[in-house]
Each structure stands twice: as C-alpha cells, then as structure tokens.
Tab-separated table of C-alpha atoms in Angstrom:
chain	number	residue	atom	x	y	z
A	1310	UNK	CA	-69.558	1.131	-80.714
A	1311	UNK	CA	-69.454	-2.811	-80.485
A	1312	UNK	CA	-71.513	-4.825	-78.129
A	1313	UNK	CA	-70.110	-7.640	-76.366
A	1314	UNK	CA	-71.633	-10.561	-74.491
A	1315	UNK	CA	-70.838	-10.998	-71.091
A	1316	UNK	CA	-69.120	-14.455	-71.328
A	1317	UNK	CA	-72.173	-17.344	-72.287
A	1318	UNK	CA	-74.574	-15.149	-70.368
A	1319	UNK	CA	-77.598	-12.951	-72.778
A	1320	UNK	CA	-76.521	-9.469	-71.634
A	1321	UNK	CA	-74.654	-7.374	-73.835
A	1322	UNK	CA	-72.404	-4.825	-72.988
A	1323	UNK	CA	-70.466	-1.961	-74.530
A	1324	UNK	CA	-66.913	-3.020	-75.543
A	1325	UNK	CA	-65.891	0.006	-73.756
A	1326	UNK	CA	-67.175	1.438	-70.636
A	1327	UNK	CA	-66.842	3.879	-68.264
A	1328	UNK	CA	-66.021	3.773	-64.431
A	1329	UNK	CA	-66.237	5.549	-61.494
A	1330	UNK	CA	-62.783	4.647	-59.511
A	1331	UNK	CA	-60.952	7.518	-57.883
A	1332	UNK	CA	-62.611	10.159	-60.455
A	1333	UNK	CA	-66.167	10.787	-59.366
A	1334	UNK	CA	-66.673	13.298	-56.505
A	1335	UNK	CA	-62.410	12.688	-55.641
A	1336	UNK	CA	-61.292	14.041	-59.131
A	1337	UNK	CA	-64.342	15.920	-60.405
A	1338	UNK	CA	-67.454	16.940	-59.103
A	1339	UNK	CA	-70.906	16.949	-60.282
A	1340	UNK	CA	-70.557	18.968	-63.411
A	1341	UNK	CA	-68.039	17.174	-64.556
A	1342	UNK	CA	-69.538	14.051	-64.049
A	1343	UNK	CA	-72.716	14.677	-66.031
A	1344	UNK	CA	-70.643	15.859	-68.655
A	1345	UNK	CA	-68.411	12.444	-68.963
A	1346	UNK	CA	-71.293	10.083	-68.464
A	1347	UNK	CA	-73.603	11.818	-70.824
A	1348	UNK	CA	-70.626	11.738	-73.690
A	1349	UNK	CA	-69.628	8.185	-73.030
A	1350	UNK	CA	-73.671	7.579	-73.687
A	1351	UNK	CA	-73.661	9.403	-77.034
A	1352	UNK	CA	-70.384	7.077	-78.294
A	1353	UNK	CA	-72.395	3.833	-77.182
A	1354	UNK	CA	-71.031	3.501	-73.677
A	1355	UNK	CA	-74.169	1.314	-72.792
A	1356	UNK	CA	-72.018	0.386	-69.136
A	1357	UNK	CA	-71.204	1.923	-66.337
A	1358	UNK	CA	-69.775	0.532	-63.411
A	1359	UNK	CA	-69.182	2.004	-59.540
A	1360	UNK	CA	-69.023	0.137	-56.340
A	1361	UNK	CA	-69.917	1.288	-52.662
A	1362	UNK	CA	-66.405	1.963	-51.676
A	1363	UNK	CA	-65.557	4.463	-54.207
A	1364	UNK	CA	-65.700	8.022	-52.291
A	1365	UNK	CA	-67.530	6.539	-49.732
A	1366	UNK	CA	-70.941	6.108	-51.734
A	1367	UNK	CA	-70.254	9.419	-53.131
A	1368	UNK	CA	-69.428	8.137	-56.705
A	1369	UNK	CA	-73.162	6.177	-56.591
A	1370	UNK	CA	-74.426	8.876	-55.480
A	1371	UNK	CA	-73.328	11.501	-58.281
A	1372	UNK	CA	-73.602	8.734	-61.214
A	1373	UNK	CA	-77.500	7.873	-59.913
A	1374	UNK	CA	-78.405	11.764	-59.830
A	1375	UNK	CA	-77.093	11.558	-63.577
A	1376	UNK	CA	-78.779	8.512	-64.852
A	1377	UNK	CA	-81.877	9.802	-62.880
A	1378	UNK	CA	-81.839	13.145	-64.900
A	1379	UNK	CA	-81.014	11.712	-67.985
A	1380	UNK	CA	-84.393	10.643	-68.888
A	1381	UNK	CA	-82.412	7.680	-70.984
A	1382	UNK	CA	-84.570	4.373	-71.108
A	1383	UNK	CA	-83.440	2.055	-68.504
A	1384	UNK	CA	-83.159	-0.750	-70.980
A	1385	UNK	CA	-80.162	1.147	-72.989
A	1386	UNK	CA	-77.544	0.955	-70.570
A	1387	UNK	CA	-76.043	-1.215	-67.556
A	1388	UNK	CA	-75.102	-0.545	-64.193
A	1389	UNK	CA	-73.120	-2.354	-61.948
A	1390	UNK	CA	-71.633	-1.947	-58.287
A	1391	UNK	CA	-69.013	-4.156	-55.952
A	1392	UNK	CA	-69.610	-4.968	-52.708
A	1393	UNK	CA	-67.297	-5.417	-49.970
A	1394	UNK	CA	-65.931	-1.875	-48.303
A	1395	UNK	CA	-69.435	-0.500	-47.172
A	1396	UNK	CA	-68.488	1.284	-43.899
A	1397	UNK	CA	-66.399	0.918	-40.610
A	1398	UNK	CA	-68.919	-1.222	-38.553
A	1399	UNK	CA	-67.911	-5.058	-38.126
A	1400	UNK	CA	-70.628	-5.866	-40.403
A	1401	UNK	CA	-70.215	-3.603	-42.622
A	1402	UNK	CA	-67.402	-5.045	-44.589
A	1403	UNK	CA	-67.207	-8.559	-45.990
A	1404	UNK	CA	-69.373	-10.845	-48.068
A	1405	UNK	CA	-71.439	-11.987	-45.150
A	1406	UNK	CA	-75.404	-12.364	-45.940
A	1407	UNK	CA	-76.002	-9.444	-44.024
A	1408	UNK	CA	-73.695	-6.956	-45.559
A	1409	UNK	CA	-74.392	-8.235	-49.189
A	1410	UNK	CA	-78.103	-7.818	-48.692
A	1411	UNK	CA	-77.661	-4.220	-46.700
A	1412	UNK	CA	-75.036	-2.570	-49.201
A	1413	UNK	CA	-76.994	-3.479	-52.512
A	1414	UNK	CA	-80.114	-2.013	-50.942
A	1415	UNK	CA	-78.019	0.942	-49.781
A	1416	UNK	CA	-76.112	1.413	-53.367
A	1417	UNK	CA	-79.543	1.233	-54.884
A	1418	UNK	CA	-80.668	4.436	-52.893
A	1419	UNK	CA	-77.536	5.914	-54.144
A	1420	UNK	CA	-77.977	4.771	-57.650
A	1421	UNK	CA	-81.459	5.740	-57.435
A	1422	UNK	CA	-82.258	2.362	-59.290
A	1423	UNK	CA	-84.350	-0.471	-58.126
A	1424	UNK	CA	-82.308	-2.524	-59.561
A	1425	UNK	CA	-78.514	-3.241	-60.534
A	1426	UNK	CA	-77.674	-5.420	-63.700
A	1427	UNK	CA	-74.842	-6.646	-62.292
A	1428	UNK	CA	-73.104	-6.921	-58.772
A	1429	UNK	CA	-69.736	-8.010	-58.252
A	1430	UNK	CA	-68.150	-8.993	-55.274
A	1431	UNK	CA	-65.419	-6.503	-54.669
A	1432	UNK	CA	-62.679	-8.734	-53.498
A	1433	UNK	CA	-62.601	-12.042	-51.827
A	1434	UNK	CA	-63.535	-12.625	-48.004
A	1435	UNK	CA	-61.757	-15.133	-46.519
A	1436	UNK	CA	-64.005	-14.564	-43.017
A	1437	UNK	CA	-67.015	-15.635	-45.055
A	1438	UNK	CA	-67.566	-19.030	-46.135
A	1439	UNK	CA	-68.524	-18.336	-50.155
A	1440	UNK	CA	-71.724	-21.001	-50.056
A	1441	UNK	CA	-73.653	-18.101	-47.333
A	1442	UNK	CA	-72.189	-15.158	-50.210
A	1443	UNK	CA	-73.147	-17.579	-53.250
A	1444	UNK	CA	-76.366	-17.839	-51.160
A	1445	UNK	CA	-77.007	-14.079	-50.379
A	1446	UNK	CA	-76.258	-13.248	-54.307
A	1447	UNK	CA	-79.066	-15.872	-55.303
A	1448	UNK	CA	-81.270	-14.171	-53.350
A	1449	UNK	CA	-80.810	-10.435	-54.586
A	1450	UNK	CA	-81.558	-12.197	-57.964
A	1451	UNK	CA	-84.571	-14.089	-57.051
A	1452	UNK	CA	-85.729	-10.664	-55.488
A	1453	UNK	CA	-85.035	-8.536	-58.896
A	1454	UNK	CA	-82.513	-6.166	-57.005
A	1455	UNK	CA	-79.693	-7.637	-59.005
A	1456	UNK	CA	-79.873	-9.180	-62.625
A	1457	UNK	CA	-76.397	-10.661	-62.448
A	1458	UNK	CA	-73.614	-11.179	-60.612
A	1459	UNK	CA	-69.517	-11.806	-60.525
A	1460	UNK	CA	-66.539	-11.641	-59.058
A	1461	UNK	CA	-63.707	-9.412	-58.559
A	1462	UNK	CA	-59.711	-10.316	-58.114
A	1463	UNK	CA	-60.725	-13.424	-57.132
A	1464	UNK	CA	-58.744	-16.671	-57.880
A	1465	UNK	CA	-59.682	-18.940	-60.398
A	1466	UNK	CA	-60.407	-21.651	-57.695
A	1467	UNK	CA	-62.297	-19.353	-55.931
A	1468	UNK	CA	-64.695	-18.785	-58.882
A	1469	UNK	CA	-64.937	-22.560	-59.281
A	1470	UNK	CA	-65.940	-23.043	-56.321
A	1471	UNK	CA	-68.935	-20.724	-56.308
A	1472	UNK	CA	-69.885	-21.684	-59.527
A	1473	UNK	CA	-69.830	-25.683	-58.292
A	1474	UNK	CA	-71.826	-24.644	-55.136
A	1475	UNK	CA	-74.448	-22.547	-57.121
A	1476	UNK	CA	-74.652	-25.583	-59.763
A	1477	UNK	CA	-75.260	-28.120	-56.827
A	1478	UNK	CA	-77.591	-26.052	-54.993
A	1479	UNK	CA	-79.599	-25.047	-58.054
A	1480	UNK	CA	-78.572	-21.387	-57.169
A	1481	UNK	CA	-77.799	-18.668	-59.352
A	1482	UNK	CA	-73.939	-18.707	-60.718
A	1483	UNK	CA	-71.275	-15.995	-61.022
A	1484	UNK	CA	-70.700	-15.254	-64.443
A	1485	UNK	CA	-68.473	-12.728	-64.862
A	1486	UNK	CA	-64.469	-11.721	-63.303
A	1487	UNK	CA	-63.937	-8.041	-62.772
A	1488	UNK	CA	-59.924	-8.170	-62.785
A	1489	UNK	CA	-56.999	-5.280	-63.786
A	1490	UNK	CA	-56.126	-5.821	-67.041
A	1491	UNK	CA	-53.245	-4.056	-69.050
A	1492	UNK	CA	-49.933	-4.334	-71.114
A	1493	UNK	CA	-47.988	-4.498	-67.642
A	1494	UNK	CA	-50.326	-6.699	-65.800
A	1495	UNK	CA	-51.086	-10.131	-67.966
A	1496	UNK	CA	-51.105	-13.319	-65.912
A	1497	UNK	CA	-54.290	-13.721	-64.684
A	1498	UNK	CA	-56.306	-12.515	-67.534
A	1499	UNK	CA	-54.293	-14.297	-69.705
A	1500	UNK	CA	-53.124	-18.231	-68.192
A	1501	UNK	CA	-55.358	-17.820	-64.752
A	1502	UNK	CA	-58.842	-17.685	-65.935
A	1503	UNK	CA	-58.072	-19.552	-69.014
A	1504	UNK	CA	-59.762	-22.584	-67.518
A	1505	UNK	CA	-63.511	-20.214	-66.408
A	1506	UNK	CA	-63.400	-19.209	-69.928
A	1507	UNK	CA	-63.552	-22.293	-71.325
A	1508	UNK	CA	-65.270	-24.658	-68.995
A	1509	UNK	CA	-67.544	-22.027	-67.358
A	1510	UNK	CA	-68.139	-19.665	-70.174
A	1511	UNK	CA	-66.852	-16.766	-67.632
A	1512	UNK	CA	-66.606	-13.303	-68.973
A	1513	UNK	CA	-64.565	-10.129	-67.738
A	1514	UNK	CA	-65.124	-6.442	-66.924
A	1515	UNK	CA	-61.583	-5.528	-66.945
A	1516	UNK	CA	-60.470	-2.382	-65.326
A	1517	UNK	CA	-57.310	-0.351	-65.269
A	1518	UNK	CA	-56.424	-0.782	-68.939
A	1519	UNK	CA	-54.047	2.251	-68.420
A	1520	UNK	CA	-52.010	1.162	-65.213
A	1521	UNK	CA	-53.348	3.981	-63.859
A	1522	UNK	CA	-52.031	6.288	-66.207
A	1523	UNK	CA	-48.261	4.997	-66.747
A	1524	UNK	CA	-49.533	3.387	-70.073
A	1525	UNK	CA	-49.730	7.200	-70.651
A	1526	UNK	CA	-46.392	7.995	-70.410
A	1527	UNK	CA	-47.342	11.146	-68.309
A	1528	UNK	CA	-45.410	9.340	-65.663
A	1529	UNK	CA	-42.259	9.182	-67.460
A	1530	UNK	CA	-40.494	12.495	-66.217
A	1531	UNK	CA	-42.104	12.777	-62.847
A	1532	UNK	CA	-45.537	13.389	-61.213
A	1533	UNK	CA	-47.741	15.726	-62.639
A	1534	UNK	CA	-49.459	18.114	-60.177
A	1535	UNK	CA	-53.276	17.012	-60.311
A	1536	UNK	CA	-52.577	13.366	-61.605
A	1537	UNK	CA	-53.660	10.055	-60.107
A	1538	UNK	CA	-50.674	9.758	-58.467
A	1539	UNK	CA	-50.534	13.197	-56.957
A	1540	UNK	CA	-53.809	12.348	-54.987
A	1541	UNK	CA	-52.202	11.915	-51.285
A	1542	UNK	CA	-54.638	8.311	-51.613
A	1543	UNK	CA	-52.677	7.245	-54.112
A	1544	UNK	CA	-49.736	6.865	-52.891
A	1545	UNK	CA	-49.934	3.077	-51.507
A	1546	UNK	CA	-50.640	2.398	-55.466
A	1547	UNK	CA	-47.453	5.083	-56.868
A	1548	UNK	CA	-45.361	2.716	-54.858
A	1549	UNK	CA	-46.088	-0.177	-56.775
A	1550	UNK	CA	-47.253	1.359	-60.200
A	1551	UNK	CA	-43.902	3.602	-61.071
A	1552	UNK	CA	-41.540	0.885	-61.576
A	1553	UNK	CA	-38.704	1.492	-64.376
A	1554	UNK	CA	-39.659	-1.319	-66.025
A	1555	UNK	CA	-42.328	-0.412	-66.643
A	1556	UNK	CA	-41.262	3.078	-68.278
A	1557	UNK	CA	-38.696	1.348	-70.513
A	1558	UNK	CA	-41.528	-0.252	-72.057
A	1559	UNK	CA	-43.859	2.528	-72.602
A	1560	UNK	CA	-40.928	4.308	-73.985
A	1561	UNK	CA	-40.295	1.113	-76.616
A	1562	UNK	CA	-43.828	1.330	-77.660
A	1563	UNK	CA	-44.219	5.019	-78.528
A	1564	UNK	CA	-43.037	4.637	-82.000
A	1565	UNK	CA	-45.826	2.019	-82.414
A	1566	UNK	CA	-48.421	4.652	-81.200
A	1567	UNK	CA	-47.000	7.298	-83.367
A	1568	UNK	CA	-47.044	4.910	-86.593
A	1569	UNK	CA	-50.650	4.029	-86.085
A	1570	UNK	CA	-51.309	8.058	-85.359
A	1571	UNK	CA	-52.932	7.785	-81.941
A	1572	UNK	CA	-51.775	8.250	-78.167
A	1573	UNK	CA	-50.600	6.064	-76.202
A	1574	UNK	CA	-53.656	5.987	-73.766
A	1575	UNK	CA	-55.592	4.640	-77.558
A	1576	UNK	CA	-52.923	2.128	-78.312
A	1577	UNK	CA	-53.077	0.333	-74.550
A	1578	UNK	CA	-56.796	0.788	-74.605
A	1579	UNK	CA	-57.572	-0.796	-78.000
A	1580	UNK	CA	-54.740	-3.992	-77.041
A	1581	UNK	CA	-57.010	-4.746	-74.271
A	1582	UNK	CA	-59.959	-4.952	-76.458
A	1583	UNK	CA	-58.226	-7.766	-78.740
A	1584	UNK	CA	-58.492	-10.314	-75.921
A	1585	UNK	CA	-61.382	-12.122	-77.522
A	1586	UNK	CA	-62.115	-13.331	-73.594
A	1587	UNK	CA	-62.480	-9.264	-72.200
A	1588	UNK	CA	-65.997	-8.414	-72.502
A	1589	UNK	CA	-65.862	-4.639	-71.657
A	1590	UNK	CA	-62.776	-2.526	-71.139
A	1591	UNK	CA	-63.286	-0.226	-67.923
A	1592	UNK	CA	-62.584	3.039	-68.513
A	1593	UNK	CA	-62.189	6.615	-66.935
A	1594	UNK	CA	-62.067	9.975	-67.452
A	1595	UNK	CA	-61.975	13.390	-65.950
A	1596	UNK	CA	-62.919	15.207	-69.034
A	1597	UNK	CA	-65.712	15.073	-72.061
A	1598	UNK	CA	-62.898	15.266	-74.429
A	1599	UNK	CA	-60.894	12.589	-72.556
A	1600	UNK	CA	-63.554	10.183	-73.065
A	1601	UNK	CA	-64.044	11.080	-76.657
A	1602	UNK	CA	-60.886	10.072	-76.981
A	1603	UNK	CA	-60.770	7.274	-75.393
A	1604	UNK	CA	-63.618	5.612	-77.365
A	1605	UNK	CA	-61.442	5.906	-80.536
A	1606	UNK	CA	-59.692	2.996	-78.964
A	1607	UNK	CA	-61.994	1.324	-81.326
A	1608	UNK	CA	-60.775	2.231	-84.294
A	1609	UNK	CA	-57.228	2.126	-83.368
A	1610	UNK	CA	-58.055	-1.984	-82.788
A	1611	UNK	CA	-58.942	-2.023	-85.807
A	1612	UNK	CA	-55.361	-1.655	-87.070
A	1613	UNK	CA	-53.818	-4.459	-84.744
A	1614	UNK	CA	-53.589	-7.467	-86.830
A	1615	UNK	CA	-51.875	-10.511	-85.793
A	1616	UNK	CA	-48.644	-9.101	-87.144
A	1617	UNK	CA	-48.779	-5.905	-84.653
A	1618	UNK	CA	-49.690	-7.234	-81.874
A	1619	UNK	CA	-46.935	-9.829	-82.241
A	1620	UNK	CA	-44.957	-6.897	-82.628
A	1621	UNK	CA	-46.157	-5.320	-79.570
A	1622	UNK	CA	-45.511	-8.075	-77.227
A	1623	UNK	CA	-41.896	-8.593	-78.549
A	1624	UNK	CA	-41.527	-4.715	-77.286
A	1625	UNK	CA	-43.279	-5.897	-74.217
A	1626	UNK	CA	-41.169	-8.597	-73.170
A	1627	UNK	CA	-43.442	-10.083	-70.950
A	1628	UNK	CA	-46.127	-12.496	-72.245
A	1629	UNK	CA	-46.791	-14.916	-69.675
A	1630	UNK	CA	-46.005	-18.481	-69.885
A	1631	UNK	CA	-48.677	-21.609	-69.355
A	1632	UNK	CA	-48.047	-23.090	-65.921
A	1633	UNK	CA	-47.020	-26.548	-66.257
A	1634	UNK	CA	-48.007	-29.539	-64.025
C-alpha cells in the first residue's frame, strides 16, 4: 500500500480507501461488513470514511461495531464522517453551529470513537453563513472530537472563503475537498481546485472513482438485478449516470484494460490514483474479494506511464480545458 499526505497537512492516508456510501447496512449487512473492512485493513486500507446520512446512521453504526471489535490500535487507521443530512427536524440539517456540534457528537456514538480524524462538511449550506460553520469546526478541534476537517462538493470560492475567514480569525482551516472523481467526471478535480492546490496546499478524498459502476461496464447491456442501479434509491442517480456517452467510452477503453491484464473497475481505479493532487481514492465494495481486487489498482498504476495515460484520454475525449479570463 502507499501512504499519501493529505494535501500540506501531517496526516497520512492510504492511497486507497474504503467507504461506506449506499453499501453498508443498504447493500450488505453486518457480516459482510466486517468481512470488507477487516480485508481492506490487511491490504493497508489505513482510511475509512462514512457520513451521518448514509442509511440513516446505520452505516456508522455497523463500521464503529467493527472498528470497536477489531482490537486494531487506534493510531493505524483514519476515520472520517460528513455532516449535513442528520435527520428531518429544522435543525437537523445544515451547517449551522448547532447541528455541526450535535451530529459529530451523535456520529461519534455511532462510531463508537471519541474522536473523528477528519470531518467534512457534506455539501454546502447556503442558509448558513460559513464564518458560524468555519467557527463550529474550530471548535470540535479545539475540543479533540475532530482532528481535521474539509469540505465536500463545494466550490472553489467557497473553500477560499473559509480558509480566508479561519486565517483572519486565527481559527482552524479546511484542508481537504471530498469531491467525485472519475474518467467521466474531470472538471473540478482537474481546472476547479487547481488554484486550493496550489495556493492553499488543499488535498482530496475523492469518491466515486467508478461512476457508480458504469466504469465497470456492467451497465453496458442493461441493469443487473442487485446492482447500484437496481436499488429503487438509485434511481434519481441511473437518470443521470447511464448516458451513451458514456458507454461508448468504456467500450473504447476495454482493449486498454485487457492489454494491461486487469478489469476495468482496476484500470479506472488506478487512473484516479495518477492525479498527483488526489490524496486517497474512495472506494467500495460488497464483497472481501471485491476489495481484494480493487486494491490491485495499485499495481495496475504502476503500468500508466505518461505515454498511456495520454493514450487513455485520447479514447476519452474529454479532458477539460483551462478557463480563460
């Protein structure tokens, strides 16, 4: 396994990670999630990430009573959760004070930590002004409950603007973007951030490195009974994900997959790692053998020199241009 750094920041994560979205306690139950945490932990998965929204707490829930068996050190591996969706209550959404400090104490019980590593805030909340969530973050860190904290699909002005406030203030800054990253979704990784990279030494936790599975080509024919997509809370996201653009190029860049002898799921995994500005690629997995798998990502990146991955994103078509002034 390789060990990033989380932008400028000291902590070090696993260059590939594992996540909670849609498969813990909606895909898989507790079994099954013991089993894929505790083999992501034997390849070097030192990070694992879950947020309050994902099956209503649930996912915390079964990921904490794993970590809590495990008997693992708590300095070997990170933990991080998003806040935004905590419940139905008026407060109970948003990045106001109150909600920020009342869902990372409530994730905690549900984690079964006293303590997160790092806290992102889920998406973000335009009925909030971000100096009281800048100042509510600051305060989880000054308290211990939280170690670090980001961002997630925010804009880049967005982030500067925190990061300004917390730098006037003398608070504590947002160091890290949590944003969907993939062959079919480029821009904001890519030209957005560009400028939090290199002025504010900004990392990223990038999830979705699959596009939920059409980097697969399992979508290709149709919708596999059991898949994401099948999932009746999926559908808002099938509506948008199977595009036939986006199958035309997962179809041009099978050959590529089959020349370096790995799957498809390997070959979109390991481009994602080659963005020297991704600090952990999120991944998930219903299966112990699907995460095995997906950790030889690694070695598949291995193989992606300058010349293939110009290759790749001639198949691609789509590498975003600067914007210009």
């Amino acid at each position: 396994m390789e060990y990033r750094r989380v932008g400028n920041s000291g902590l070090k994560v696993s260059a590939l990670s594992l996540g909670a979205w849609v498969t813990m306690r909606n895909q898989i139950g507790q079994d099954a999630t013991a089993e894929c945490i505790h083999a992501a932990y034997e390849e070097g998965v030192s990070f694992f990430y879950n947020a309050e929204a994902y099956a209503g707490g649930q996912a915390e829930q079964a990921m904490g009573w794993v970590l809590a068996k495990s008997g693992w050190p708590r300095t070997s591996y990170v933990v991080s959760t998003k806040i935004f969706w905590g419940g139905e209550a008026p407060n109970e959404t948003g990045l106001s004070h109150k909600h920020v400090m009342e869902g990372v104490e409530a994730a905690l019980e549900r984690l079964q930590l006293r303590y997160v590593d790092l806290c992102f805030c889920h998406r973000p909340d335009p009925e909030t002004p971000i100096e009281e969530t800048v100042r509510a973050m600051d305060v989880l860190v000054r308290q211990g409950k939280v170690f670090y904290w980001g961002t997630s699909e925010w804009t880049s002005a967005d982030i500067a603007i925190a990061h300004g406030i917390a730098k006037d203030h003398g608070l504590t800054p947002p160091i890290v973007e949590q944003p969907q990253y993939n062959m079919l979704s480029r821009r904001r990784v890519e030209i957005e951030y560009l400028p939090l990279y290199k002025k504010l030494g900004y990392g990223t936790t990038t999830w979705s490195p699959l596009a939920s599975g059409v980097l697969t080509g399992k979508y290709n024919d149709g919708i596999p009974k059991g898949s994401r997509f099948d999932l009746p809370s999926m559908k808002w996201l099938a509506d948008t994900a199977l595009a036939e653009e986006s199958f035309a190029r997962v179809r041009a860049l099978m050959p590529v997959a089959k020349e370096l002898g790995c799957t498809m799921a390997q070959l979109a995994i390991a481009w994602c790692t080659k963005n020297p500005n991704v600090s952990t690629v999120i991944t998930g997995a219903t299966r112990k053998d699907q995460v095995i798998e997906n950790m030889k990502s690694l070695d598949v990146a291995k193989k992606l020199d300058a010349t293939m991955m110009k290759r790749i994103d001639d198949l691609l078509g789509n590498v975003p241009e600067p914007d210009h002034a």
